[in-house]
Amino acid sequence: MPKAKVTFADVGVTLTVPAGTRLIEVSEKVGAGITYGCREGECGTCLTKVISGGENLAAPSVLEDQVLKDSFAPRGHRLACQAQVLGGDIVVKPV
Amino acid sequence: MAMPEPIIARRRNEPMGSNTNRAIEIAPGVHWVGAFDPDLRSFDLILRTANGTSYNAYAVRGEQGVAVIDTVKENFAGDFFARLESVCDYAEITTVVVNHLEPDHSGALPELLRRAPQAQVCLSIRAPLMLKALLRAADTLPRGFKTVTTGDRVDLGGRTLGFLHTPYLHWPDTQCTYLGELGILFSGDVFGCHFCDTRLFNDKVGDFRFSFEYYYAHIMRPFRTHVARALDLIEPLDLSIVAPAHGPVLRHGPRDYIKRYRELATPRLTNEAGGEKTLLVFYLSAYGNTRRMAEAVRTGAETLTGVRVSLYDLEGVEPASFVDLIEEADGFALGSPTINGDGVKPVWDLLSSLTAIDIAGKLGAAFGSYGWSGEAVEMIEHRLRGLKFRVPIAGLKVKLTPTSSELKQCQVFGRQLADALITPASQRFNAD
Ligand SMILES: Cc1cc2nc3c(=O)[nH]c(=O)nc-3n(C[C@H](O)[C@H](O)[C@H](O)COP(=O)(O)O)c2cc1C
Ligand code: FES
Ligand SMILES: [Fe+2]
Ligand SMILES: [Fe+2]
């Protein structure tokens, strides 16, 4: 199964997870500082900065895109409860 | 016959200046334009306010315009606008800084934006969604607003406002604003307290130390990690005044308050476990069954090196002491029998006290003895997940008296908890 390497820069933890995993599932387990509310891509609480490897995340859905737009999120930001890893290296940190 | 004159009598008792509605200068060209609320006795449902509070807003004048930093609670808007009008015209306002959207500071924002529609609103990159939801009822949405973060600046002409991204102190949107030329930090709720005293400055007002500590304990403590990160940004600044959004303006020894925050945000118990992980096992037990389970959980957990295990009877102490312990622990297991279809009240009292601390990343687990229906364990686990504990090991239930093989299971359960604690974060995803 394809794997991706995700780094949570705030706690300095890197781990390898299967493709398809959402960032929030991992951040929760390692105690990274990404907060969340609805986990359904609506509340915007899990806004996360992608420091590098944005291309290794599945493209945002229409819903996520809308929430990012409504939050005036700068480029390179994603919702951790929506963003799924595809492979390669990804570095993120809480906003 | 003496005529009662309640209103005049009351005025006489008020400290001087409380109804002058004049702005108060805190530095050249910088004015306090907030409001005093001496009669408030409870705040946000979670704090009592013996001394009322103040809603501190500020106006900063530069050569090219005036910035207003925060506003006040809606029903004090009259005081705020009167004070603001005493130092500037609305047409001069180029910038409105929103350090925090909670209604005690944003209450007069819609009206301010109606009066100064040209102003650009500067708020945290976490704020826009909340701003929209807050202003839904008002018919004004700011025409121009921009999101700012650490390093961004606004030039007012000889006066520069710099922003510090300090989220979760105590809402997602909170930020601090720094006036570099004068060394003034407009900190929002951080370093604030509910203490209404119209003499305003910390070297003039009554003794507010209790309020300062109390405010931290109830508002900031749940966000300890965020407080520590914010202090990393604040400590290097040149500071002559800390101007929070509530209570005294800290111009005398401002650094003492920053130092105090650092102390408060640092683990309060010396960690004698050193590099070991700490697991707390709590239980309640009417007939000793859940207690026997708890002891076996401890025994099992102690078979792994690198984990320090402690066992407590929940009936023995008020929840507050255990909250302090849990704040410093890596994980905790909660044992409760099922009584009338539920966990026992001290369990819920403890769990509902945990909103006072930061539990991100901690491990939680539940176990207990039951008679026939056994609801308690699932209910506790459900609550632990809701509080955002990690719950990697499924709860353990035993019907009535644990047999020796069931006690073995409890030991295995304890060992699994210990193992989950010492598994490095980088291996947890696959291990769980
Ligand atoms: C101290 C405090 C903490 C809060 N914490 C949360 C929170 O964790 N999650 C959330 O969704 N809202 C939180 N809120 C926001 C309130 O739920 C929100 O302001 C709500 O509109 C208040 O409703 P009320 O007017 O009925 O009091 C918090 C509010 C306060 C005052
Ligand atoms: S948690 Fe609500 S959008 Fe991600
Ligand atoms: Fe607040
Ligand atoms: Fe406040």
Coordinates of C-alpha atoms and ligand atoms in Angstrom, one line a residue:
Chain A
M1 CA 0.0 0.0 0.0
P2 CA 1.4 3.5 -0.8
K3 CA 2.6 5.4 2.2
A4 CA 3.3 9.0 3.0
K5 CA 5.6 10.6 5.5
V6 CA 4.0 13.3 7.6
T7 CA 5.8 15.8 9.8
F8 CA 4.1 17.8 12.5
A9 CA 6.5 20.7 12.8
D10 CA 5.1 22.0 16.2
V11 CA 5.9 18.8 18.1
G12 CA 8.7 17.7 15.8
V13 CA 7.2 14.3 15.1
T14 CA 7.5 12.5 11.7
L15 CA 5.6 9.3 10.9
T16 CA 4.7 7.1 8.1
V17 CA 1.0 6.5 7.4
P18 CA -1.0 4.8 4.6
A19 CA -2.2 6.9 1.7
G20 CA -5.8 8.1 2.2
T21 CA -5.2 9.0 5.9
R22 CA -6.5 12.4 6.9
L23 CA -4.1 14.7 8.6
I24 CA -6.4 15.0 11.7
E25 CA -6.3 11.3 12.4
V26 CA -2.6 11.4 12.7
S27 CA -2.2 14.7 14.5
E28 CA -4.6 13.6 17.2
K29 CA -2.5 10.5 17.9
V30 CA 0.8 12.3 18.2
G31 CA -0.6 15.2 20.3
A32 CA 0.2 17.8 17.7
G33 CA -1.4 21.2 18.3
I34 CA -4.0 21.1 15.5
T35 CA -7.4 21.7 17.0
Y36 CA -10.6 20.5 15.6
G37 CA -14.4 20.8 16.1
C38 CA -16.8 19.3 13.6
R39 CA -14.3 17.0 11.8
E40 CA -16.6 17.4 8.8
G41 CA -15.0 20.3 6.9
E42 CA -17.5 22.9 8.1
C43 CA -16.3 24.8 11.1
G44 CA -12.8 25.7 9.9
T45 CA -11.3 25.0 13.3
C46 CA -8.7 22.6 12.0
L47 CA -7.1 25.2 9.7
T48 CA -3.5 24.0 9.1
K49 CA -0.5 25.5 7.4
V50 CA 1.2 23.2 4.9
I51 CA 4.8 24.1 5.0
S52 CA 5.9 21.8 2.2
G53 CA 4.5 18.9 0.2
G54 CA 1.1 20.4 -0.5
E55 CA 1.1 18.5 -3.8
N56 CA 1.2 15.3 -1.8
L57 CA -2.3 16.0 -0.4
A58 CA -5.5 15.2 -2.4
A59 CA -7.0 18.4 -3.8
P60 CA -9.6 20.1 -1.6
S61 CA -13.3 19.2 -2.1
V62 CA -15.8 21.9 -3.1
L63 CA -16.8 22.2 0.5
E64 CA -13.3 22.6 1.8
D65 CA -12.5 25.1 -0.9
Q66 CA -15.5 27.2 0.2
V67 CA -14.6 27.1 3.9
L68 CA -11.0 28.1 3.0
K69 CA -12.3 30.9 0.9
D70 CA -14.7 32.1 3.6
S71 CA -11.8 32.1 6.1
F72 CA -9.7 34.1 3.8
A73 CA -7.1 31.4 4.3
P74 CA -3.8 32.3 2.7
R75 CA -2.4 29.9 0.1
G76 CA -0.9 26.8 1.4
H77 CA -3.5 26.3 4.1
R78 CA -5.8 23.2 4.4
L79 CA -8.4 21.8 6.7
A80 CA -6.7 18.9 8.6
C81 CA -10.0 17.0 8.9
Q82 CA -10.3 16.9 5.1
A83 CA -6.8 16.8 3.6
Q84 CA -5.8 13.2 2.8
V85 CA -2.2 12.3 2.2
L86 CA -1.3 10.7 -1.1
G87 CA 2.4 9.8 -0.7
G88 CA 5.7 11.5 -0.5
D89 CA 6.7 14.0 2.3
I90 CA 4.4 16.5 3.8
V91 CA 5.2 19.0 6.6
V92 CA 2.4 20.8 8.4
K93 CA 1.9 22.9 11.5
P94 CA -1.1 24.4 13.3
V95 CA -2.2 27.9 12.5
Chain B
M1 CA -37.4 65.0 57.1
A2 CA -34.4 63.9 55.1
M3 CA -35.1 63.2 51.5
P4 CA -33.5 60.1 50.2
E5 CA -31.2 60.9 47.3
P6 CA -30.1 57.4 46.1
I7 CA -28.6 58.4 42.8
I8 CA -26.5 61.3 44.2
A9 CA -25.5 59.3 47.2
R10 CA -24.3 56.5 44.9
R11 CA -22.3 58.9 42.7
R12 CA -20.6 60.3 45.8
N13 CA -19.3 56.8 46.6
E14 CA -17.9 56.1 43.2
P15 CA -14.3 56.6 42.6
M16 CA -13.4 59.9 41.0
G17 CA -13.5 60.0 37.3
S18 CA -15.8 57.1 36.6
N19 CA -18.4 59.1 34.9
T20 CA -16.3 61.7 33.2
N21 CA -16.3 59.8 29.9
R22 CA -13.0 61.4 29.0
A23 CA -10.3 59.3 27.4
I24 CA -7.3 58.6 29.6
E25 CA -3.8 59.2 28.1
I26 CA -1.5 56.2 28.8
A27 CA 1.4 57.5 26.6
P28 CA 1.9 60.4 24.1
G29 CA -0.9 60.0 21.5
V30 CA -2.2 56.8 23.0
H31 CA -5.5 56.9 24.9
W32 CA -7.6 54.4 26.9
V33 CA -11.1 54.7 25.5
G34 CA -12.7 51.8 27.2
A35 CA -15.6 51.5 29.7
F36 CA -15.9 50.7 33.4
D37 CA -18.4 48.1 34.6
P38 CA -18.2 48.2 38.4
D39 CA -21.4 46.3 39.0
L40 CA -20.7 43.1 37.0
R41 CA -20.6 40.0 39.4
S42 CA -20.2 37.1 37.0
F43 CA -18.5 36.8 33.7
D44 CA -18.7 34.1 30.9
L45 CA -20.7 31.9 33.3
I46 CA -17.4 30.6 34.7
L47 CA -15.9 33.5 36.6
R48 CA -17.1 35.6 39.5
T49 CA -16.2 39.2 39.5
A50 CA -16.2 40.7 43.0
N51 CA -14.7 43.9 41.6
G52 CA -16.6 44.2 38.4
T53 CA -14.5 44.7 35.3
S54 CA -13.4 47.1 32.6
Y55 CA -13.5 46.7 28.9
N56 CA -10.3 48.3 27.7
A57 CA -10.1 49.8 24.3
Y58 CA -7.4 52.1 23.0
A59 CA -6.8 54.8 20.4
V60 CA -3.4 55.3 18.9
R61 CA -2.6 58.5 16.9
G62 CA -0.1 58.6 14.1
E63 CA 0.7 61.3 11.7
Q64 CA -1.4 59.7 9.0
G65 CA -4.3 58.4 11.0
V66 CA -5.8 56.9 14.1
A67 CA -6.0 53.3 15.0
V68 CA -8.7 52.0 17.4
I69 CA -7.7 48.8 19.2
D70 CA -10.7 46.7 20.3
T71 CA -14.1 48.1 21.5
V72 CA -16.3 47.3 24.5
K73 CA -19.4 45.3 25.5
E74 CA -22.4 46.5 23.5
N75 CA -24.3 48.1 26.4
F76 CA -21.2 50.2 27.2
A77 CA -20.9 51.5 23.7
G78 CA -22.0 55.0 24.8
D79 CA -19.1 55.4 27.1
F80 CA -16.7 54.1 24.5
F81 CA -17.8 56.5 21.8
A82 CA -17.9 59.5 24.1
R83 CA -14.3 58.7 25.1
L84 CA -13.2 58.1 21.5
E85 CA -14.8 61.3 20.4
S86 CA -12.8 63.2 23.0
V87 CA -9.5 62.2 21.2
C88 CA -10.4 61.9 17.4
D89 CA -12.9 62.4 14.7
Y90 CA -14.3 59.3 13.1
A91 CA -13.0 60.4 9.7
E92 CA -9.4 60.2 11.1
I93 CA -9.7 56.5 11.9
T94 CA -7.8 54.5 9.3
T95 CA -7.4 51.3 11.2
V96 CA -9.5 49.2 13.6
V97 CA -7.6 46.3 15.2
V98 CA -9.7 43.4 16.6
N99 CA -7.5 41.5 19.0
H100 CA -10.4 39.3 20.1
L101 CA -13.9 38.9 18.8
E102 CA -15.6 37.9 22.1
P103 CA -18.6 40.2 22.5
D104 CA -17.1 41.9 25.6
H105 CA -14.6 43.5 23.1
S106 CA -16.5 43.5 19.8
G107 CA -19.8 44.7 21.1
A108 CA -19.4 48.2 19.7
L109 CA -17.6 47.1 16.5
P110 CA -20.6 47.2 14.2
E111 CA -21.5 50.7 15.2
L112 CA -17.8 51.8 15.0
L113 CA -17.7 50.5 11.5
R114 CA -20.9 52.4 10.6
R115 CA -19.3 55.6 12.0
A116 CA -15.9 55.0 10.4
P117 CA -16.7 53.0 7.3
Q118 CA -13.3 53.9 5.7
A119 CA -11.3 52.1 8.4
Q120 CA -9.5 48.9 7.5
V121 CA -10.1 46.1 10.0
C122 CA -7.1 44.1 11.0
L123 CA -7.7 40.7 12.5
S124 CA -6.1 37.3 13.0
I125 CA -6.0 34.8 10.2
R126 CA -8.3 32.7 12.4
A127 CA -10.9 35.4 12.8
P128 CA -12.9 35.9 9.5
L129 CA -15.3 33.0 9.9
M130 CA -16.1 34.0 13.4
L131 CA -16.4 37.7 12.5
K132 CA -19.1 36.8 10.0
A133 CA -21.0 34.7 12.4
L134 CA -20.8 37.4 15.1
L135 CA -21.9 40.2 12.8
R136 CA -24.7 38.2 11.2
A137 CA -27.3 40.0 13.2
A138 CA -25.7 43.4 12.5
D139 CA -26.2 44.7 9.0
T140 CA -22.6 45.8 8.6
L141 CA -19.8 43.7 7.3
P142 CA -16.5 45.5 7.2
R143 CA -15.9 46.7 3.7
G144 CA -12.2 46.4 4.0
F145 CA -10.6 43.9 6.3
K146 CA -7.3 42.2 6.2
T147 CA -6.0 39.2 8.0
V148 CA -2.7 39.7 9.8
T149 CA -0.2 37.5 11.4
T150 CA 3.2 37.7 13.2
G151 CA 5.5 40.1 11.3
D152 CA 2.7 42.1 9.6
R153 CA 2.7 45.8 10.3
V154 CA 0.4 48.8 9.9
D155 CA 2.1 52.2 9.5
L156 CA 0.1 55.1 11.0
G157 CA 2.8 57.6 10.3
G158 CA 5.5 57.6 13.0
R159 CA 3.6 54.9 14.8
T160 CA 3.7 51.3 13.7
L161 CA 1.5 48.5 14.9
G162 CA 3.0 45.1 14.6
F163 CA 0.9 41.9 15.1
L164 CA 1.6 38.8 17.1
H165 CA -0.3 35.7 16.2
T166 CA -1.3 34.3 19.6
P167 CA -4.2 32.0 19.0
Y168 CA -6.3 30.3 21.7
L169 CA -5.7 32.9 24.3
H170 CA -8.5 32.1 24.9
W171 CA -10.4 31.9 21.6
P172 CA -9.0 30.8 18.2
D173 CA -9.0 34.4 16.9
T174 CA -6.9 36.0 19.7
Q175 CA -3.9 38.1 18.8
C176 CA -1.7 40.8 20.4
T177 CA -0.7 44.2 18.9
Y178 CA 2.6 45.9 19.6
L179 CA 3.3 49.5 19.2
G180 CA 7.1 49.4 18.7
E181 CA 8.0 53.1 19.0
L182 CA 6.6 53.3 22.5
G183 CA 7.0 49.7 23.6
I184 CA 3.3 49.2 24.3
L185 CA 1.7 45.7 24.0
F186 CA -2.0 45.7 23.5
S187 CA -2.4 42.1 24.7
G188 CA -6.2 41.4 24.6
D189 CA -7.4 39.2 27.4
V190 CA -3.8 38.0 28.1
F191 CA -2.4 39.7 31.2
G192 CA -5.9 41.0 31.9
C193 CA -8.2 40.6 34.9
H194 CA -11.6 41.5 36.1
F195 CA -10.9 44.4 38.4
C196 CA -12.7 47.6 37.9
D197 CA -10.8 50.6 39.3
T198 CA -11.1 54.0 37.6
R199 CA -7.5 54.9 38.6
L200 CA -6.7 52.5 35.8
F201 CA -2.9 52.1 36.2
N202 CA -1.4 49.2 38.1
D203 CA 0.6 51.6 40.4
K204 CA -2.6 53.5 41.4
V205 CA -5.4 50.9 41.7
G206 CA -6.2 48.7 44.7
D207 CA -4.7 45.3 45.2
F208 CA -5.7 43.2 42.2
R209 CA -3.3 40.3 42.5
F210 CA -6.1 37.9 43.4
S211 CA -8.0 38.9 40.3
F212 CA -5.0 38.4 38.1
E213 CA -4.3 34.9 39.3
Y214 CA -8.0 34.0 39.2
Y215 CA -8.3 35.2 35.7
Y216 CA -5.4 33.1 34.5
A217 CA -6.7 30.0 36.3
H218 CA -10.1 30.2 34.7
I219 CA -9.5 31.7 31.3
M220 CA -5.9 30.9 30.3
R221 CA -5.0 27.7 32.1
P222 CA -6.7 25.4 29.6
F223 CA -4.5 26.8 26.9
R224 CA -1.1 26.4 28.7
T225 CA 0.8 25.3 25.6
H226 CA -0.5 28.3 23.6
V227 CA 0.3 30.6 26.5
A228 CA 3.9 29.3 26.4
R229 CA 4.1 29.9 22.6
A230 CA 2.7 33.4 23.0
L231 CA 5.3 34.2 25.7
D232 CA 8.1 33.1 23.3
L233 CA 6.9 35.9 21.0
I234 CA 6.3 38.5 23.8
E235 CA 9.3 38.0 26.0
P236 CA 11.9 39.4 23.5
L237 CA 9.9 42.6 23.0
D238 CA 11.0 46.0 24.5
L239 CA 8.1 46.8 26.8
S240 CA 7.2 49.9 28.8
I241 CA 3.5 49.2 29.1
V242 CA 1.3 46.1 28.8
A243 CA -2.2 47.3 28.0
P244 CA -4.7 44.3 28.4
A245 CA -8.3 44.3 27.5
H246 CA -9.5 44.0 31.1
G247 CA -8.4 45.5 34.4
P248 CA -5.4 47.7 35.2
V249 CA -3.0 49.0 32.5
L250 CA 0.4 47.5 33.5
R251 CA 2.9 50.4 33.3
H252 CA 4.8 49.7 36.5
G253 CA 7.0 46.6 36.1
P254 CA 5.2 45.2 33.1
R255 CA 7.7 42.4 32.9
D256 CA 6.8 41.0 36.3
Y257 CA 3.4 40.1 34.9
I258 CA 5.0 38.4 31.9
K259 CA 7.3 36.5 34.2
R260 CA 4.3 35.4 36.3
Y261 CA 2.6 34.1 33.2
R262 CA 5.7 32.1 32.4
E263 CA 5.6 30.6 35.9
L264 CA 1.9 29.8 35.6
A265 CA 2.4 28.2 32.2
T266 CA 5.2 26.0 33.5
P267 CA 4.3 22.6 35.0
R268 CA 3.6 23.3 38.6
L269 CA 4.6 20.0 40.1
T270 CA 8.2 19.0 40.1
N271 CA 8.4 15.9 37.9
E272 CA 10.1 13.3 40.1
A273 CA 9.4 10.7 37.5
G274 CA 12.2 12.3 35.4
G275 CA 12.0 10.8 31.9
E276 CA 9.4 8.2 32.9
K277 CA 5.8 8.4 31.6
T278 CA 3.2 8.9 34.3
L279 CA 0.0 6.9 34.5
L280 CA -2.7 7.7 37.1
V281 CA -5.2 5.1 38.0
F282 CA -8.4 6.4 39.7
Y283 CA -11.2 4.2 41.0
L284 CA -14.4 4.3 43.1
S285 CA -15.6 1.1 44.6
A286 CA -18.6 0.2 46.9
Y287 CA -17.7 -3.4 47.5
G288 CA -14.1 -3.6 46.5
N289 CA -14.6 -5.1 43.0
T290 CA -13.6 -2.1 41.0
R291 CA -10.8 -1.5 43.5
R292 CA -9.4 -5.0 42.9
M293 CA -9.5 -4.3 39.2
A294 CA -7.7 -1.0 39.8
E295 CA -4.9 -2.7 41.8
A296 CA -4.5 -5.3 39.0
V297 CA -4.3 -2.5 36.4
R298 CA -1.5 -0.9 38.4
T299 CA 0.3 -4.2 38.8
G300 CA 0.1 -4.8 35.1
A301 CA 1.2 -1.3 34.1
E302 CA 4.2 -1.5 36.5
T303 CA 5.6 -4.5 34.7
L304 CA 6.9 -2.2 32.0
T305 CA 9.9 0.0 32.8
G306 CA 9.7 3.6 32.0
V307 CA 6.2 4.1 33.4
R308 CA 5.5 5.4 36.9
V309 CA 2.0 4.3 38.0
S310 CA 0.0 5.9 40.9
L311 CA -3.3 4.6 42.3
Y312 CA -6.0 6.8 43.9
D313 CA -9.4 6.3 45.5
L314 CA -11.5 9.1 43.9
E315 CA -13.6 9.4 47.0
G316 CA -10.6 10.5 49.0
V317 CA -10.0 14.1 47.7
E318 CA -11.8 16.9 46.0
P319 CA -11.5 16.9 42.2
A320 CA -9.3 20.0 42.1
S321 CA -6.2 18.2 43.5
F322 CA -6.6 15.4 40.9
V323 CA -7.0 18.0 38.2
D324 CA -3.5 19.3 39.0
L325 CA -2.1 15.7 38.8
I326 CA -3.8 15.0 35.5
E327 CA -2.5 18.2 34.1
E328 CA 1.0 16.9 34.5
A329 CA 0.3 13.2 33.8
D330 CA 0.7 11.4 30.4
G331 CA -2.3 9.3 30.9
F332 CA -5.0 8.2 33.3
A333 CA -7.4 5.3 33.7
L334 CA -10.7 5.8 35.5
G335 CA -12.5 2.9 37.2
S336 CA -16.1 3.1 38.2
P337 CA -18.8 0.6 39.0
T338 CA -22.2 1.0 37.2
I339 CA -24.7 2.4 39.7
N340 CA -28.2 2.9 38.5
G341 CA -27.2 2.7 34.9
D342 CA -24.4 5.3 35.1
G343 CA -20.9 6.0 36.3
V344 CA -20.7 7.5 39.8
K345 CA -21.0 11.2 40.4
P346 CA -17.3 11.8 41.5
V347 CA -16.3 10.5 38.1
W348 CA -18.4 13.0 36.3
D349 CA -17.3 15.7 38.7
L350 CA -13.7 15.0 37.9
L351 CA -14.3 14.8 34.2
S352 CA -16.2 18.0 34.1
S353 CA -13.4 19.7 36.0
L354 CA -10.9 18.9 33.2
T355 CA -11.9 21.8 31.0
A356 CA -9.6 23.8 33.3
I357 CA -6.5 22.1 31.8
D358 CA -4.9 21.3 28.5
I359 CA -5.5 17.6 27.8
A360 CA -4.3 17.4 24.1
G361 CA -2.4 14.2 23.5
K362 CA -3.0 12.6 26.9
L363 CA -4.2 9.0 27.1
G364 CA -7.4 8.1 28.8
A365 CA -9.0 4.7 29.6
A366 CA -12.0 3.3 31.5
F367 CA -12.7 0.2 33.5
G368 CA -15.1 -1.1 36.1
S369 CA -17.2 -3.8 37.7
Y370 CA -20.9 -4.1 37.1
G371 CA -23.9 -6.2 38.1
W372 CA -26.1 -6.7 35.0
S373 CA -26.2 -3.9 32.5
G374 CA -22.7 -2.3 32.9
E375 CA -23.2 1.1 31.2
A376 CA -20.5 3.0 33.1
V377 CA -17.4 2.0 31.2
E378 CA -18.8 2.9 27.7
M379 CA -20.2 6.2 29.0
I380 CA -16.9 7.2 30.5
E381 CA -15.0 6.2 27.4
H382 CA -17.4 8.2 25.3
R383 CA -16.8 11.2 27.5
L384 CA -13.1 10.8 27.4
R385 CA -13.2 10.8 23.6
G386 CA -15.4 13.9 23.7
L387 CA -12.9 15.7 25.8
K388 CA -10.3 14.7 23.2
F389 CA -8.3 12.3 25.1
R390 CA -6.6 9.5 23.1
V391 CA -8.4 6.3 24.0
P392 CA -6.3 3.7 22.2
I393 CA -7.2 0.7 24.5
A394 CA -10.8 -0.4 24.7
G395 CA -12.3 -0.3 28.2
L396 CA -12.5 -3.3 30.5
K397 CA -15.7 -4.5 32.3
V398 CA -16.0 -7.3 34.8
K399 CA -19.3 -8.8 36.0
L400 CA -19.4 -8.5 39.8
T401 CA -16.4 -10.1 41.5
P402 CA -13.4 -10.4 39.3
T403 CA -12.0 -14.0 39.0
S404 CA -8.3 -14.6 39.0
S405 CA -8.3 -14.9 35.2
E406 CA -10.3 -11.6 35.0
L407 CA -7.7 -10.0 37.3
K408 CA -5.1 -11.3 34.8
Q409 CA -7.0 -9.5 32.1
C410 CA -6.9 -6.3 34.2
Q411 CA -3.1 -6.7 34.4
V412 CA -2.9 -7.1 30.6
F413 CA -5.1 -4.0 30.3
G414 CA -2.7 -2.1 32.6
R415 CA 0.3 -3.3 30.6
Q416 CA -1.3 -2.2 27.3
L417 CA -1.9 1.2 28.7
A418 CA 1.7 1.5 29.8
D419 CA 2.8 0.2 26.4
A420 CA 0.7 2.8 24.6
L421 CA 2.4 5.5 26.8
I422 CA 5.9 4.5 26.0
T423 CA 5.3 3.9 22.3
P424 CA 7.0 6.9 20.6
A425 CA 4.6 9.3 19.0
S426 CA 6.1 8.4 15.6
Q427 CA 5.0 4.8 15.9
R428 CA 1.6 5.4 17.5
F429 CA -0.4 5.5 14.3
N430 CA 0.3 2.0 13.3
A431 CA 0.4 0.7 16.9
D432 CA -3.0 2.0 17.9
Ligands
LIG1 C1 -14.9 31.2 28.1 C2 -15.5 30.8 26.9 C3 -15.1 29.6 26.3 C4 -15.7 29.2 25.1 N1 -15.3 28.0 24.5 C5 -15.8 27.5 23.4 C6 -15.4 26.3 22.8 O1 -14.5 25.6 23.3 N2 -16.0 25.9 21.7 C7 -17.0 26.6 21.1 O2 -17.6 26.2 20.1 N3 -17.4 27.8 21.6 C8 -16.8 28.3 22.7 N4 -17.2 29.5 23.3 C9 -18.1 30.4 22.5 C10 -19.6 30.4 23.0 O3 -20.1 29.1 22.8 C11 -20.3 31.4 22.1 O4 -19.8 32.7 22.4 C12 -21.8 31.3 22.3 O5 -22.4 32.1 21.3 C13 -22.3 31.8 23.7 O6 -23.7 31.7 23.8 P1 -24.5 32.4 24.9 O7 -24.7 33.8 24.3 O8 -25.8 31.7 25.0 O9 -23.7 32.5 26.1 C14 -16.7 29.9 24.4 C15 -17.1 31.1 25.1 C16 -16.5 31.5 26.2 C17 -17.0 32.8 26.8
FES2 S1 -12.8 20.2 12.3 FE1 -14.3 21.4 11.5 S2 -13.6 21.9 9.5 FE2 -12.1 20.5 10.3
FE3 FE -12.3 36.8 26.0
FE4 FE -12.4 39.7 27.5

